[in-house]
Amino acid sequence: MATRRGLGLVLAILLVAILVSMAAMVVLALVVGREPPVPANAVLVVRVEGDLADAESDTVFASVLGARRHGTRAIVENLRKAKADRRISAVIVRPVGLSSAYWARLQEVRDAILDFKSSGKPAVAHLEYGGDREYFVATACDRVFLMPTSPLDVSGCASYAL
């Protein structure tokens, strides 16, 4: 009889734990699963920075310390979503401090910007510093704005006057 009561208690605790877990999952899906509120005629600001990783860093420590990096895949995906979203009217691209040794990642971001422009929406680049990598990404945009106090440090370009 005691064994039967013990088994019933264990099953009751297990059932309660399952119900609480299911309720927590439903609440989490409702809170996290919603799309962010975006007003009409919004402008998406895409910050392309640092050493572009293939995927974004999604570790707990990166989130807590604020060192979360958006990877190439996330940037391309956000531009693809913005292309189809009627609420997004334009994109501002801000390439900052690009140190990626992989030009293919920069090319992938640049191609995503060109694909976004095929929707007829404008893309504008804002440079704080005009290095080779930053300028390469920015050239995919309709207009490139460089701060007046910032240098345009592009190597490999030359002009000759006759």
Coordinates of N, CA, C and O in Angstrom, one line a residue:
M1 N 0.8 -1.2 0.0 CA 0.0 0.0 0.0 C 0.9 1.3 0.0 O 0.5 2.2 -0.7
A2 N 1.9 1.2 0.8 CA 2.8 2.4 0.8 C 3.6 2.6 -0.5 O 3.8 3.7 -0.9
T3 N 3.8 1.5 -1.2 CA 4.5 1.6 -2.5 C 3.5 2.2 -3.5 O 4.0 3.1 -4.3
R4 N 2.3 1.9 -3.4 CA 1.3 2.4 -4.3 C 1.1 3.9 -4.1 O 1.0 4.7 -5.0
R5 N 1.1 4.4 -2.8 CA 1.0 5.8 -2.5 C 2.2 6.6 -3.0 O 2.1 7.6 -3.5
G6 N 3.4 6.0 -2.8 CA 4.6 6.6 -3.2 C 4.7 6.7 -4.7 O 5.1 7.8 -5.3
L7 N 4.2 5.7 -5.4 CA 4.2 5.8 -6.9 C 3.2 6.8 -7.4 O 3.4 7.6 -8.3
G8 N 2.0 6.9 -6.7 CA 1.0 7.9 -7.0 C 1.6 9.3 -6.8 O 1.3 10.3 -7.6
L9 N 2.3 9.5 -5.7 CA 2.9 10.8 -5.4 C 4.0 11.2 -6.5 O 4.0 12.4 -6.9
V10 N 4.8 10.3 -6.9 CA 5.8 10.6 -7.9 C 5.1 10.9 -9.2 O 5.5 11.9 -9.9
L11 N 4.1 10.2 -9.6 CA 3.4 10.5 -10.8 C 2.7 11.8 -10.8 O 2.6 12.6 -11.8
A12 N 2.1 12.2 -9.6 CA 1.5 13.5 -9.5 C 2.5 14.6 -9.6 O 2.2 15.6 -10.3
I13 N 3.6 14.5 -9.0 CA 4.7 15.5 -9.1 C 5.2 15.6 -10.5 O 5.4 16.7 -11.0
L14 N 5.3 14.5 -11.2 CA 5.8 14.5 -12.6 C 4.7 15.2 -13.5 O 5.1 15.9 -14.3
L15 N 3.5 14.9 -13.2 CA 2.4 15.5 -14.0 C 2.3 17.0 -13.8 O 2.2 17.8 -14.7
V16 N 2.5 17.5 -12.5 CA 2.5 18.9 -12.2 C 3.7 19.5 -12.9 O 3.6 20.6 -13.5
A17 N 4.9 18.9 -12.9 CA 6.1 19.4 -13.5 C 5.9 19.6 -15.0 O 6.3 20.6 -15.6
I18 N 5.2 18.6 -15.7 CA 5.0 18.7 -17.1 C 4.0 19.8 -17.4 O 4.2 20.6 -18.4
L19 N 3.0 20.0 -16.6 CA 2.0 21.0 -16.9 C 2.6 22.4 -16.7 O 2.4 23.3 -17.5
V20 N 3.5 22.6 -15.7 CA 4.2 23.8 -15.5 C 5.1 24.1 -16.6 O 5.2 25.3 -17.1
S21 N 5.8 23.1 -17.1 CA 6.8 23.3 -18.2 C 6.0 23.7 -19.5 O 6.4 24.6 -20.2
M22 N 4.9 23.0 -19.7 CA 4.1 23.4 -20.9 C 3.6 24.8 -20.8 O 3.6 25.5 -21.8
A23 N 3.1 25.2 -19.7 CA 2.6 26.6 -19.5 C 3.8 27.6 -19.7 O 3.6 28.6 -20.3
A24 N 4.9 27.3 -19.2 CA 6.1 28.2 -19.4 C 6.5 28.3 -20.9 O 6.8 29.3 -21.3
M25 N 6.4 27.2 -21.6 CA 6.7 27.2 -23.0 C 5.7 28.0 -23.8 O 6.1 28.8 -24.7
V26 N 4.4 28.0 -23.4 CA 3.4 28.8 -24.1 C 3.7 30.3 -23.8 O 3.6 31.1 -24.7
V27 N 3.9 30.6 -22.6 CA 4.2 32.0 -22.2 C 5.5 32.5 -23.0 O 5.5 33.6 -23.5
L28 N 6.5 31.7 -23.0 CA 7.7 32.0 -23.7 C 7.5 32.2 -25.2 O 8.0 33.2 -25.8
A29 N 6.7 31.4 -25.8 CA 6.4 31.5 -27.2 C 5.6 32.8 -27.5 O 5.8 33.4 -28.5
L30 N 4.7 33.1 -26.6 CA 3.9 34.4 -26.8 C 4.8 35.6 -26.7 O 4.6 36.6 -27.4
V31 N 5.7 35.6 -25.7 CA 6.6 36.8 -25.5 C 7.6 36.9 -26.5 O 7.9 38.0 -27.1
V32 N 8.3 35.8 -26.8 CA 9.5 35.9 -27.8 C 9.0 35.8 -29.2 O 9.7 36.4 -30.1
G33 N 8.0 35.1 -29.5 CA 7.6 34.8 -30.9 C 7.0 36.0 -31.6 O 6.8 35.9 -32.8
R34 N 6.7 37.1 -30.9 CA 6.0 38.2 -31.6 C 7.1 39.0 -32.4 O 8.2 39.1 -32.1
E35 N 6.6 39.5 -33.5 CA 7.5 40.4 -34.3 C 7.6 41.7 -33.6 O 6.7 42.2 -33.0
P36 N 8.8 42.4 -33.8 CA 8.9 43.7 -33.2 C 8.0 44.7 -33.9 O 7.8 44.6 -35.1
P37 N 7.5 45.7 -33.1 CA 6.7 46.7 -33.7 C 7.5 47.6 -34.7 O 8.5 48.2 -34.2
V38 N 7.1 47.7 -35.9 CA 7.7 48.5 -36.9 C 6.7 49.5 -37.5 O 5.7 49.1 -38.0
P39 N 7.0 50.8 -37.3 CA 6.0 51.8 -37.9 C 6.1 51.8 -39.4 O 7.1 51.3 -40.0
A40 N 5.1 52.4 -40.1 CA 5.2 52.5 -41.5 C 6.3 53.5 -41.9 O 6.6 54.4 -41.2
N41 N 6.9 53.3 -43.1 CA 7.9 54.2 -43.6 C 9.2 54.2 -42.7 O 9.8 55.2 -42.5
A42 N 9.5 53.1 -42.1 CA 10.6 52.9 -41.2 C 11.9 52.8 -42.1 O 11.8 52.3 -43.2
V43 N 13.0 53.2 -41.5 CA 14.3 53.0 -42.2 C 15.1 52.0 -41.3 O 15.3 52.2 -40.1
L44 N 15.6 51.0 -42.0 CA 16.4 50.0 -41.3 C 17.9 50.5 -41.3 O 18.4 50.8 -42.4
V45 N 18.5 50.5 -40.2 CA 19.9 50.8 -40.1 C 20.7 49.5 -39.9 O 20.5 48.8 -38.9
V46 N 21.6 49.2 -40.8 CA 22.4 48.0 -40.8 C 23.8 48.4 -40.5 O 24.5 49.0 -41.2
R47 N 24.3 47.9 -39.3 CA 25.6 48.2 -38.9 C 26.5 47.0 -39.2 O 26.3 45.9 -38.6
V48 N 27.4 47.2 -40.1 CA 28.3 46.1 -40.5 C 29.7 46.5 -39.9 O 30.3 47.5 -40.3
E49 N 30.1 45.6 -38.9 CA 31.3 46.0 -38.2 C 32.2 44.9 -37.8 O 31.7 43.7 -37.7
G50 N 33.4 45.2 -37.5 CA 34.4 44.2 -37.0 C 34.7 43.1 -37.9 O 34.7 43.3 -39.1
D51 N 35.1 42.0 -37.3 CA 35.5 40.8 -38.1 C 34.2 40.0 -38.3 O 33.7 39.4 -37.4
L52 N 33.6 40.1 -39.5 CA 32.3 39.4 -39.7 C 32.5 37.9 -39.5 O 33.3 37.3 -40.2
A53 N 31.7 37.4 -38.7 CA 31.6 36.0 -38.5 C 30.6 35.4 -39.4 O 29.7 36.1 -40.0
D54 N 30.7 34.0 -39.6 CA 29.6 33.4 -40.4 C 28.3 33.5 -39.8 O 27.3 33.7 -40.4
A55 N 28.2 33.2 -38.5 CA 26.9 33.3 -37.8 C 27.1 34.2 -36.6 O 28.2 34.5 -36.1
E56 N 26.0 34.7 -36.1 CA 26.1 35.7 -35.0 C 26.4 34.9 -33.7 O 26.1 33.7 -33.6
S57 N 27.1 35.6 -32.8 CA 27.4 35.0 -31.5 C 26.2 35.0 -30.6 O 25.6 36.1 -30.3
D58 N 25.7 33.9 -30.2 CA 24.5 33.8 -29.4 C 24.7 33.2 -28.1 O 23.8 32.5 -27.5
T59 N 25.9 33.3 -27.5 CA 26.2 32.8 -26.2 C 25.6 33.7 -25.1 O 25.3 34.9 -25.3
V60 N 25.3 33.1 -24.0 CA 24.8 33.9 -22.9 C 25.8 34.9 -22.4 O 25.4 36.1 -22.1
F61 N 27.1 34.6 -22.4 CA 28.1 35.6 -21.9 C 28.1 36.8 -22.9 O 28.3 37.9 -22.5
A62 N 28.0 36.5 -24.2 CA 28.0 37.6 -25.2 C 26.8 38.6 -25.0 O 26.9 39.8 -25.1
S63 N 25.7 38.0 -24.7 CA 24.5 38.8 -24.5 C 24.6 39.6 -23.2 O 24.2 40.8 -23.2
V64 N 25.1 39.0 -22.1 CA 25.2 39.7 -20.9 C 26.2 40.8 -20.9 O 26.0 42.0 -20.5
L65 N 27.3 40.6 -21.6 CA 28.4 41.5 -21.6 C 28.2 42.6 -22.8 O 29.0 43.5 -22.9
G66 N 27.2 42.4 -23.6 CA 27.0 43.3 -24.7 C 27.9 43.2 -25.8 O 28.1 44.1 -26.6
A67 N 28.6 42.0 -25.9 CA 29.6 41.8 -27.0 C 28.9 40.9 -28.1 O 29.6 40.2 -28.8
R68 N 27.7 41.0 -28.2 CA 27.0 40.2 -29.2 C 27.3 40.7 -30.6 O 27.1 41.9 -30.9
R69 N 27.7 39.9 -31.5 CA 28.1 40.3 -32.9 C 27.1 39.7 -33.8 O 26.6 38.6 -33.7
H70 N 26.7 40.5 -34.8 CA 25.8 40.0 -35.9 C 26.7 39.5 -37.0 O 27.6 40.1 -37.5
G71 N 26.5 38.3 -37.4 CA 27.2 37.6 -38.4 C 26.7 38.0 -39.8 O 25.7 38.6 -40.0
T72 N 27.5 37.5 -40.8 CA 27.2 37.7 -42.2 C 25.8 37.2 -42.5 O 25.0 37.9 -43.1
R73 N 25.5 36.0 -42.0 CA 24.2 35.4 -42.3 C 23.0 36.2 -41.7 O 22.0 36.4 -42.4
A74 N 23.2 36.8 -40.5 CA 22.1 37.6 -39.9 C 21.9 38.9 -40.7 O 20.8 39.4 -40.9
I75 N 23.0 39.5 -41.2 CA 22.9 40.8 -41.9 C 22.2 40.5 -43.3 O 21.3 41.3 -43.6
V76 N 22.6 39.5 -43.9 CA 22.0 39.1 -45.2 C 20.5 38.8 -45.0 O 19.7 39.2 -45.8
E77 N 20.2 38.1 -44.0 CA 18.8 37.7 -43.7 C 18.0 38.9 -43.4 O 16.8 39.1 -43.9
N78 N 18.5 39.9 -42.6 CA 17.8 41.1 -42.3 C 17.5 42.0 -43.6 O 16.5 42.5 -43.7
L79 N 18.5 42.0 -44.4 CA 18.3 42.8 -45.7 C 17.3 42.1 -46.6 O 16.5 42.7 -47.2
R80 N 17.3 40.8 -46.6 CA 16.3 40.0 -47.4 C 14.9 40.3 -46.8 O 13.9 40.4 -47.6
K81 N 14.7 40.3 -45.5 CA 13.4 40.5 -44.9 C 13.0 42.0 -45.2 O 11.8 42.2 -45.4
A82 N 13.9 42.9 -45.1 CA 13.6 44.3 -45.3 C 13.1 44.5 -46.8 O 12.3 45.4 -47.1
K83 N 13.7 43.8 -47.7 CA 13.3 43.9 -49.1 C 11.8 43.5 -49.3 O 11.1 44.2 -50.0
A84 N 11.3 42.5 -48.6 CA 10.0 42.1 -48.7 C 9.0 42.8 -47.8 O 7.8 42.8 -48.1
D85 N 9.5 43.5 -46.8 CA 8.6 44.2 -45.8 C 8.2 45.5 -46.3 O 9.0 46.4 -46.6
R86 N 6.9 45.7 -46.4 CA 6.3 47.0 -46.9 C 6.5 48.1 -46.0 O 6.4 49.3 -46.3
R87 N 6.7 47.8 -44.7 CA 6.9 48.9 -43.7 C 8.3 49.5 -43.8 O 8.5 50.7 -43.3
I88 N 9.3 48.8 -44.3 CA 10.6 49.4 -44.5 C 10.7 50.1 -45.8 O 10.5 49.6 -46.9
S89 N 11.1 51.4 -45.7 CA 11.1 52.2 -46.9 C 12.5 52.4 -47.5 O 12.7 52.8 -48.6
A90 N 13.6 52.2 -46.6 CA 14.9 52.5 -47.1 C 15.9 51.8 -46.1 O 15.5 51.3 -45.0
V91 N 17.1 51.7 -46.5 CA 18.2 51.1 -45.6 C 19.3 52.1 -45.5 O 19.8 52.6 -46.5
I92 N 19.9 52.2 -44.3 CA 21.1 53.0 -44.1 C 22.1 52.0 -43.7 O 22.0 51.3 -42.7
V93 N 23.2 51.9 -44.4 CA 24.3 50.9 -44.2 C 25.4 51.7 -43.5 O 25.9 52.7 -44.0
R94 N 25.9 51.2 -42.4 CA 27.0 51.8 -41.6 C 28.1 50.9 -41.5 O 28.3 50.2 -40.5
P95 N 29.0 50.7 -42.5 CA 30.2 49.9 -42.3 C 31.2 50.6 -41.4 O 31.7 51.7 -41.7
V96 N 31.6 50.0 -40.3 CA 32.5 50.6 -39.3 C 33.5 49.6 -38.9 O 33.2 48.5 -38.5
G97 N 34.8 50.0 -39.0 CA 35.9 49.2 -38.5 C 35.9 47.7 -39.0 O 36.2 46.8 -38.2
L98 N 35.7 47.5 -40.3 CA 35.8 46.2 -40.8 C 37.2 45.7 -40.8 O 38.1 46.3 -41.4
S99 N 37.4 44.5 -40.2 CA 38.7 44.0 -40.1 C 38.7 42.5 -40.6 O 39.7 41.8 -40.4
S100 N 37.7 42.2 -41.3 CA 37.5 40.8 -41.8 C 38.6 40.5 -42.9 O 38.8 41.3 -43.8
A101 N 39.3 39.4 -42.7 CA 40.3 39.0 -43.7 C 39.7 38.4 -44.9 O 40.3 38.1 -45.9
Y102 N 38.4 38.0 -44.7 CA 37.7 37.3 -45.8 C 36.8 38.3 -46.6 O 35.8 38.7 -46.2
W103 N 37.3 38.6 -47.8 CA 36.6 39.5 -48.7 C 35.3 38.9 -49.2 O 34.4 39.6 -49.6
A104 N 35.2 37.6 -49.2 CA 34.0 36.9 -49.6 C 32.8 37.3 -48.7 O 31.7 37.4 -49.2
R105 N 33.1 37.4 -47.4 CA 32.0 37.8 -46.5 C 31.5 39.2 -46.8 O 30.3 39.5 -46.8
L106 N 32.5 40.1 -47.1 CA 32.1 41.5 -47.5 C 31.3 41.5 -48.8 O 30.4 42.2 -49.0
Q107 N 31.8 40.6 -49.8 CA 31.1 40.5 -51.0 C 29.6 40.0 -50.8 O 28.7 40.4 -51.5
E108 N 29.4 39.1 -49.9 CA 28.1 38.6 -49.6 C 27.2 39.7 -49.1 O 26.0 39.8 -49.5
V109 N 27.7 40.5 -48.2 CA 26.9 41.6 -47.7 C 26.6 42.6 -48.8 O 25.5 43.1 -48.9
R110 N 27.6 42.9 -49.6 CA 27.5 43.8 -50.7 C 26.4 43.3 -51.7 O 25.6 44.0 -52.2
D111 N 26.4 42.0 -52.0 CA 25.4 41.4 -52.9 C 24.0 41.5 -52.3 O 23.1 41.7 -53.0
A112 N 23.9 41.3 -51.0 CA 22.6 41.4 -50.3 C 22.1 42.9 -50.4 O 20.9 43.1 -50.5
I113 N 23.0 43.9 -50.3 CA 22.6 45.3 -50.5 C 22.1 45.5 -51.9 O 21.0 46.1 -52.1
L114 N 22.8 45.0 -52.9 CA 22.4 45.1 -54.3 C 21.0 44.4 -54.5 O 20.2 44.9 -55.3
D115 N 20.8 43.2 -53.9 CA 19.5 42.5 -54.0 C 18.4 43.4 -53.3 O 17.3 43.4 -53.9
F116 N 18.7 44.0 -52.2 CA 17.7 44.9 -51.6 C 17.3 46.0 -52.5 O 16.2 46.4 -52.6
K117 N 18.3 46.6 -53.2 CA 18.0 47.7 -54.1 C 17.1 47.3 -55.3 O 16.5 48.1 -55.8
S118 N 17.1 46.0 -55.6 CA 16.3 45.6 -56.7 C 14.8 45.7 -56.4 O 14.0 45.6 -57.3
S119 N 14.5 45.9 -55.1 CA 13.1 46.1 -54.7 C 12.6 47.6 -55.0 O 11.4 47.9 -54.9
G120 N 13.5 48.4 -55.5 CA 13.2 49.8 -55.7 C 13.3 50.7 -54.5 O 13.1 51.9 -54.7
K121 N 13.7 50.2 -53.4 CA 13.9 51.0 -52.2 C 15.3 51.5 -52.2 O 16.3 50.8 -52.6
P122 N 15.6 52.7 -51.7 CA 16.9 53.2 -51.7 C 17.8 52.7 -50.6 O 17.3 52.3 -49.5
A123 N 19.1 52.6 -50.8 CA 20.1 52.2 -49.8 C 21.1 53.3 -49.8 O 21.6 53.7 -50.8
V124 N 21.4 53.8 -48.6 CA 22.4 54.8 -48.4 C 23.5 54.4 -47.5 O 23.2 53.7 -46.5
A125 N 24.7 54.7 -47.7 CA 25.8 54.3 -46.9 C 26.3 55.6 -46.1 O 26.4 56.7 -46.7
H126 N 26.6 55.4 -44.9 CA 27.2 56.4 -44.0 C 28.5 55.9 -43.5 O 28.6 55.0 -42.7
L127 N 29.6 56.6 -43.9 CA 30.9 56.1 -43.5 C 31.5 57.1 -42.4 O 31.5 58.3 -42.6
E128 N 32.0 56.5 -41.3 CA 32.8 57.3 -40.4 C 34.2 57.4 -40.8 O 35.0 58.3 -40.4
Y129 N 34.7 56.3 -41.4 CA 36.0 56.2 -41.9 C 36.0 55.4 -43.2 O 35.3 54.4 -43.3
G130 N 36.6 55.9 -44.2 CA 36.5 55.3 -45.5 C 37.8 54.5 -45.9 O 38.6 54.9 -46.6
G131 N 37.8 53.3 -45.3 CA 38.9 52.3 -45.7 C 38.5 51.5 -46.9 O 37.4 51.6 -47.4
D132 N 39.4 50.6 -47.3 CA 39.1 49.7 -48.4 C 37.9 48.9 -48.2 O 37.0 48.9 -49.1
R133 N 37.8 48.2 -47.1 CA 36.6 47.3 -46.9 C 35.3 48.1 -46.7 O 34.3 47.7 -47.2
E134 N 35.4 49.2 -45.9 CA 34.2 50.0 -45.7 C 33.7 50.6 -47.0 O 32.5 50.5 -47.3
Y135 N 34.6 51.1 -47.9 CA 34.2 51.7 -49.1 C 33.7 50.6 -50.1 O 32.7 50.9 -50.8
F136 N 34.2 49.4 -50.0 CA 33.8 48.3 -50.9 C 32.3 48.0 -50.6 O 31.5 47.8 -51.5
V137 N 32.0 47.9 -49.3 CA 30.6 47.6 -49.0 C 29.7 48.8 -49.3 O 28.6 48.6 -49.8
A138 N 30.2 50.0 -49.1 CA 29.4 51.2 -49.4 C 29.1 51.4 -50.8 O 28.0 52.0 -51.2
T139 N 29.9 50.9 -51.7 CA 29.7 51.2 -53.1 C 28.5 50.4 -53.7 O 28.0 50.7 -54.8
A140 N 27.9 49.5 -52.9 CA 26.7 48.9 -53.4 C 25.5 49.8 -53.2 O 24.4 49.5 -53.8
C141 N 25.6 50.8 -52.4 CA 24.5 51.7 -52.1 C 24.3 52.8 -53.2 O 25.2 53.0 -54.0
D142 N 23.1 53.4 -53.2 CA 22.8 54.5 -54.1 C 23.7 55.7 -53.9 O 24.1 56.3 -54.8
R143 N 23.8 56.1 -52.6 CA 24.6 57.2 -52.2 C 25.6 56.9 -51.1 O 25.2 56.1 -50.2
V144 N 26.7 57.5 -51.1 CA 27.7 57.2 -50.0 C 28.0 58.6 -49.4 O 28.4 59.5 -50.1
F145 N 27.8 58.7 -48.1 CA 28.1 59.9 -47.3 C 29.3 59.6 -46.4 O 29.3 58.6 -45.7
L146 N 30.3 60.5 -46.5 CA 31.4 60.4 -45.6 C 31.5 61.7 -44.8 O 31.3 62.8 -45.3
M147 N 31.8 61.5 -43.5 CA 31.9 62.7 -42.7 C 33.0 63.6 -43.2 O 34.0 63.1 -43.6
P148 N 32.8 64.9 -43.1 CA 33.8 65.8 -43.7 C 35.2 65.7 -43.0 O 36.2 66.0 -43.7
T149 N 35.2 65.4 -41.8 CA 36.5 65.3 -41.1 C 37.2 63.9 -41.3 O 38.3 63.7 -40.8
S150 N 36.5 63.0 -41.9 CA 37.0 61.6 -42.1 C 37.8 61.5 -43.4 O 37.5 62.0 -44.4
P151 N 38.9 60.7 -43.3 CA 39.7 60.4 -44.5 C 39.0 59.3 -45.4 O 38.3 58.5 -44.9
L152 N 39.3 59.4 -46.7 CA 39.0 58.3 -47.6 C 40.3 57.6 -47.9 O 41.1 58.1 -48.7
D153 N 40.6 56.6 -47.2 CA 41.8 55.9 -47.3 C 41.7 54.6 -48.1 O 41.7 53.5 -47.6
V154 N 41.6 54.8 -49.4 CA 41.4 53.7 -50.3 C 42.7 53.5 -51.1 O 43.2 54.3 -51.8
S155 N 43.3 52.3 -50.8 CA 44.6 52.0 -51.5 C 44.3 51.3 -52.8 O 43.3 50.5 -52.9
G156 N 45.1 51.5 -53.8 CA 45.0 50.8 -55.0 C 44.3 51.6 -56.1 O 44.2 51.2 -57.3
C157 N 43.8 52.7 -55.8 CA 43.1 53.6 -56.7 C 44.1 54.7 -57.1 O 44.8 55.2 -56.3
A158 N 44.1 55.0 -58.4 CA 45.0 56.1 -58.8 C 44.3 56.9 -59.9 O 43.4 56.4 -60.6
S159 N 44.7 58.1 -60.1 CA 44.2 58.9 -61.2 C 45.4 59.6 -61.8 O 46.3 60.0 -61.2
Y160 N 45.3 59.7 -63.1 CA 46.3 60.4 -63.9 C 45.7 61.5 -64.7 O 44.7 61.3 -65.4
A161 N 46.3 62.6 -64.7 CA 45.8 63.8 -65.5 C 46.8 64.0 -66.6 O 48.1 64.1 -66.4
L162 N 46.3 64.2 -67.8 CA 47.2 64.5 -68.9 C 47.3 66.0 -69.1 O 46.4 66.8 -69.0

